[in-house]
Structures are given as C-alpha cells and as structure tokens.
Amino acid sequence: MPPQGRRRRPTQVDIARRAGVSQATVSLVISGGAASDQIAESTRQAVLAAAAELGYSANVAARSLKGGRSHLLGLYTFEPVFPTDQRDFYYPFLLGVEEETAAQGYDLLLFSSVTSAADRSIYAGGANRLKLADGCILLGRNVRREELNALVQEDFPFVFIGRREVEDGEVSYVGADYVGATSAVVAELHRQGHERILYLRAIDDTEPTRDREQGYREGLASAGLEVDERLIQGLADPADLSVEHVLHWIGGYGVTAVLVEPTEDNRLVDALTAMTDSERVRFPDDCSIALLGEPPSWTPELRDWTRFSLPRAEMGREAVRMLVDLLGDAQPASRQTIIPCTFVPGDSIGPAPAGPALRR
C-alpha cells in the first residue's frame, strides 16, 4: 500500500538512525566502492536492511554523479501496453518517449512492478520503486488513484501521458484535446445538417470520457442546439451494440448521427463493422457514425471511419520534455499541457437524411 498522508523521502540520516550507525557509515555503504570494504559485513547488511525498510533507493550510476542524479528516466505503465506490432494503440506513445529520452541525453528504465496478486503497483513491496530513476513517465488507463495521490504527496517528479486528476494536489500531465476534437466533430455533423446527434459514451467516469462529453455539449451549444439528455447514453458491453439500438434511436429519438467513444480493445469496432454490414440500416445514408478517437488497432483494410486522431507520438515526446524541465527546477510546480487532435474525414458520415421517418 502507498504511504498515507504527506511523506518526505527517506534520507541517509534516517537510515543511520534505523540501523544504529553513523551517517558516515551509511554513506560509505550506499556509495559502495573500495572505501566500503572497511565496513563490517554485519553492519553493511544492517544498513541495507534499514534502507530497504524505509524505501530508500540509490541507483548505482547515481553514486558517481554530482547531485545524486542517475540520468535515468523511468517509464511505468499501469497495465501491459507494450505492442506486438506498429499498429498497436500504444506504439506511438512509447516511440515518442524513447526518441525524446535519447534526444535529451537520458537513458530509459522500464518499470513493471507487480504485487503477489499479479496486479501492477508502484508500491509493490511497500516502497516506491520509481525512485531508482530521477523521474518517471506514467501511462495507462487502469490508474490506481491512491498511488497517484501518494506520488504527489511524496513530491516525486512524474508526468502522466493523458489528463489525470487527484484529490490532493495536481498532476503534471500531457493530454489530448478531447474537448476541442469532439466539439469539432459535432460542428462537422451540424454542417452536414445533423441536429439529433447521439453520444454513446463509456460507462466509466474517467477524464477522457468527461472531456468528450464536455466537447459534445459545447459543440451542440456552439451550433445553437439544445442538449437532450436522452441522447447521452452508455453501453455496458460494446459488443452488444446492434442495429436494433440504432433503429430505436432513429425511430424513438429522431437520431441521424451517432458519436461513439472507442474502447481499449477491438470489440466495439467489430460490433460497428457487423452493424454497418446490415441491410436494415444504410450507413451513412440513414445514420452517420463518427468515432471520438481511434480504434486500438486500426488498419487501412478496415472501414475508413470518420474520427479524430490523437497526437500520440508528440504526447510522448512532450511528456519527456516536461519531465526534464521539472527535474531542472529547484522548486518544481505541476504543469499541464493539452495538445490538439486531428480531424480525420472518412466514409462513415454523410448529409443528414431528409426522410420524415428519420425525424421526430
């Protein structure tokens, strides 16, 4: 479990008190080298045990660098995200992080700490293992909020790829402009005559989902359209999306376009593909569909969905630049950057149908 409340980083003085030795002895043990040979093995083990209990991390490379810096940047993911091919959703993020880390003259250290239950945890074993690096880039959807809170309270330098909030303090992050991108999609649909636009949102209350909903509402307001709360709906299982849903929305609510929030796997895209192959509803003639983001593993042979593209590689690069800036500040303060997305026109939207059966 992460530490509760505000916790300062343990020092060599703390280790000396815990082990019952002098700070000079601790320094010799921690720094290693020939000078440490004069320390009795029992004393050395006591110092190392105290350091481990207190969560003190000293990187071997850091011992020889002025200021105690390791010149290592960490990369921690809250779930397995390393891609099997270049089409994977996370690949551009990781590529951007790797490229910018090298450009900044740092090495990159991958963290994959797990608990006994095989759940990823920054505090696996009770200590913040990220301290092996000078600072860390964090990435992933399944965020442990209590661990982000703990990192903020520890003043550990980190930057999250994606907008994230915590209860106590502020997180430094580089996020995508889901608000502006979603609003732009609504504007494009309105330009093509659509006024009854349904937003199919994720059921979990995350920052990206809240941002998309804000963009949906702002887009409607900018177009002079009122928000019909019935047209904001969640779907527990994306694989359940069917033609029957669309027929209900068209007939019951006069919907002519649907905005869909992509999921982290391809189930939603598979359901959409199966649905658009149906002859019962013509897409986009009867109903337009736009994705509020990108499918996880989109390839050109799949349908060319109208969507917006996240600046994933640039987000990775900017996160590294932000982290390096934080490390260079004597009194670092949290920073937030939002990067615009790119509208990608496709063949899944068209002019609003004029038939009375598709209107309320």
Coordinates of C-alpha atoms in Angstrom, one line a residue, residues 227-350:
V227 CA -28.8 19.2 -25.2
D228 CA -31.3 16.3 -25.0
E229 CA -30.0 14.2 -22.0
R230 CA -31.7 11.2 -23.6
L231 CA -29.1 11.4 -26.3
I232 CA -26.2 10.8 -23.9
Q233 CA -26.2 7.0 -23.3
G234 CA -23.7 4.4 -22.0
L235 CA -23.3 0.9 -23.2
A236 CA -22.1 -1.6 -20.6
D237 CA -20.7 -4.0 -23.2
P238 CA -19.6 -2.5 -26.5
A239 CA -20.1 -5.9 -28.2
D240 CA -23.8 -5.5 -27.5
L241 CA -24.1 -2.6 -29.9
S242 CA -26.5 -3.6 -32.7
V243 CA -28.8 -2.5 -35.5
E244 CA -31.7 -2.7 -33.1
H245 CA -30.1 0.0 -31.0
V246 CA -29.8 2.3 -34.0
L247 CA -33.3 1.6 -35.2
H248 CA -34.6 2.5 -31.7
W249 CA -32.6 5.7 -31.7
I250 CA -33.7 6.7 -35.2
G251 CA -37.4 5.8 -34.6
G252 CA -37.7 6.9 -31.0
Y253 CA -35.5 10.0 -30.8
G254 CA -35.1 11.1 -34.4
V255 CA -31.3 10.4 -34.3
T256 CA -29.4 10.9 -37.6
A257 CA -25.8 10.6 -36.3
V258 CA -24.1 8.7 -33.5
L259 CA -20.8 9.6 -31.8
V260 CA -19.0 6.6 -30.4
E261 CA -16.3 6.6 -27.8
P262 CA -13.8 3.8 -28.8
T263 CA -12.9 1.1 -26.3
E264 CA -9.4 -0.2 -25.4
D265 CA -10.0 -3.4 -27.4
N266 CA -11.5 -4.1 -30.8
R267 CA -14.9 -5.3 -29.6
L268 CA -16.6 -2.0 -30.4
V269 CA -15.1 -1.8 -33.8
D270 CA -16.1 -5.3 -34.6
A271 CA -19.6 -4.6 -33.4
L272 CA -19.8 -1.4 -35.6
T273 CA -18.4 -3.3 -38.6
A274 CA -21.0 -6.1 -38.2
M275 CA -23.7 -3.5 -37.7
T276 CA -22.8 -1.4 -40.8
D277 CA -22.8 -4.6 -42.9
S278 CA -26.5 -5.0 -42.2
E279 CA -29.1 -4.2 -44.9
R280 CA -31.7 -3.0 -42.3
V281 CA -30.0 0.4 -41.9
R282 CA -27.8 2.1 -44.5
F283 CA -24.8 3.8 -43.2
P284 CA -24.3 6.7 -43.6
D285 CA -27.4 7.2 -45.7
D286 CA -29.8 6.5 -42.8
C287 CA -27.5 7.3 -39.9
S288 CA -23.9 8.6 -39.7
I289 CA -21.3 7.3 -37.3
A290 CA -18.2 9.0 -36.1
L291 CA -15.6 7.7 -33.7
L292 CA -14.3 10.0 -30.9
G293 CA -10.8 8.8 -31.2
E294 CA -9.1 5.9 -32.9
P295 CA -9.7 2.1 -32.8
P296 CA -6.9 0.4 -30.9
S297 CA -5.5 -1.5 -33.9
W298 CA -6.9 0.3 -36.9
T299 CA -5.5 -0.8 -40.3
P300 CA -6.3 0.6 -43.8
E301 CA -8.3 -2.5 -44.8
L302 CA -10.9 -1.8 -42.1
R303 CA -13.6 0.7 -42.7
D304 CA -12.4 4.3 -43.0
W305 CA -14.3 5.7 -40.0
T306 CA -14.7 9.4 -39.6
R307 CA -12.8 10.1 -36.4
F308 CA -10.1 12.2 -34.8
S309 CA -6.5 11.2 -34.4
L310 CA -4.6 11.6 -31.1
P311 CA -1.1 13.2 -31.3
R312 CA 0.3 10.1 -29.6
A313 CA 4.0 10.4 -30.5
E314 CA 4.1 14.1 -29.8
M315 CA 2.4 13.5 -26.4
G316 CA 5.1 11.0 -25.6
R317 CA 7.9 13.5 -26.6
E318 CA 6.3 16.4 -24.8
A319 CA 5.9 14.3 -21.6
V320 CA 9.7 13.7 -21.6
R321 CA 10.5 17.4 -22.2
M322 CA 8.1 18.4 -19.4
L323 CA 9.7 15.8 -17.0
V324 CA 13.3 17.1 -17.8
D325 CA 12.1 20.6 -17.2
L326 CA 10.6 19.6 -13.8
L327 CA 13.9 17.9 -12.9
G328 CA 15.8 21.2 -13.7
D329 CA 13.6 23.3 -11.4
A330 CA 14.8 24.0 -7.9
Q331 CA 11.1 24.3 -6.8
P332 CA 9.2 22.4 -9.4
A333 CA 5.5 23.0 -9.8
S334 CA 3.0 20.8 -11.6
R335 CA 2.4 21.6 -15.2
Q336 CA -0.3 20.7 -17.7
T337 CA -0.3 20.7 -21.4
I338 CA -3.1 19.9 -23.9
I339 CA -2.2 19.1 -27.5
P340 CA -4.8 19.4 -30.3
C341 CA -6.1 16.3 -32.1
T342 CA -6.5 16.0 -35.9
F343 CA -9.9 15.5 -37.6
V344 CA -9.8 12.5 -40.0
P345 CA -12.6 12.5 -42.5
G346 CA -13.9 9.1 -43.6
D347 CA -16.8 7.4 -45.3
S348 CA -19.0 6.8 -42.2
I349 CA -20.7 10.2 -42.1
G350 CA -22.8 12.0 -44.7

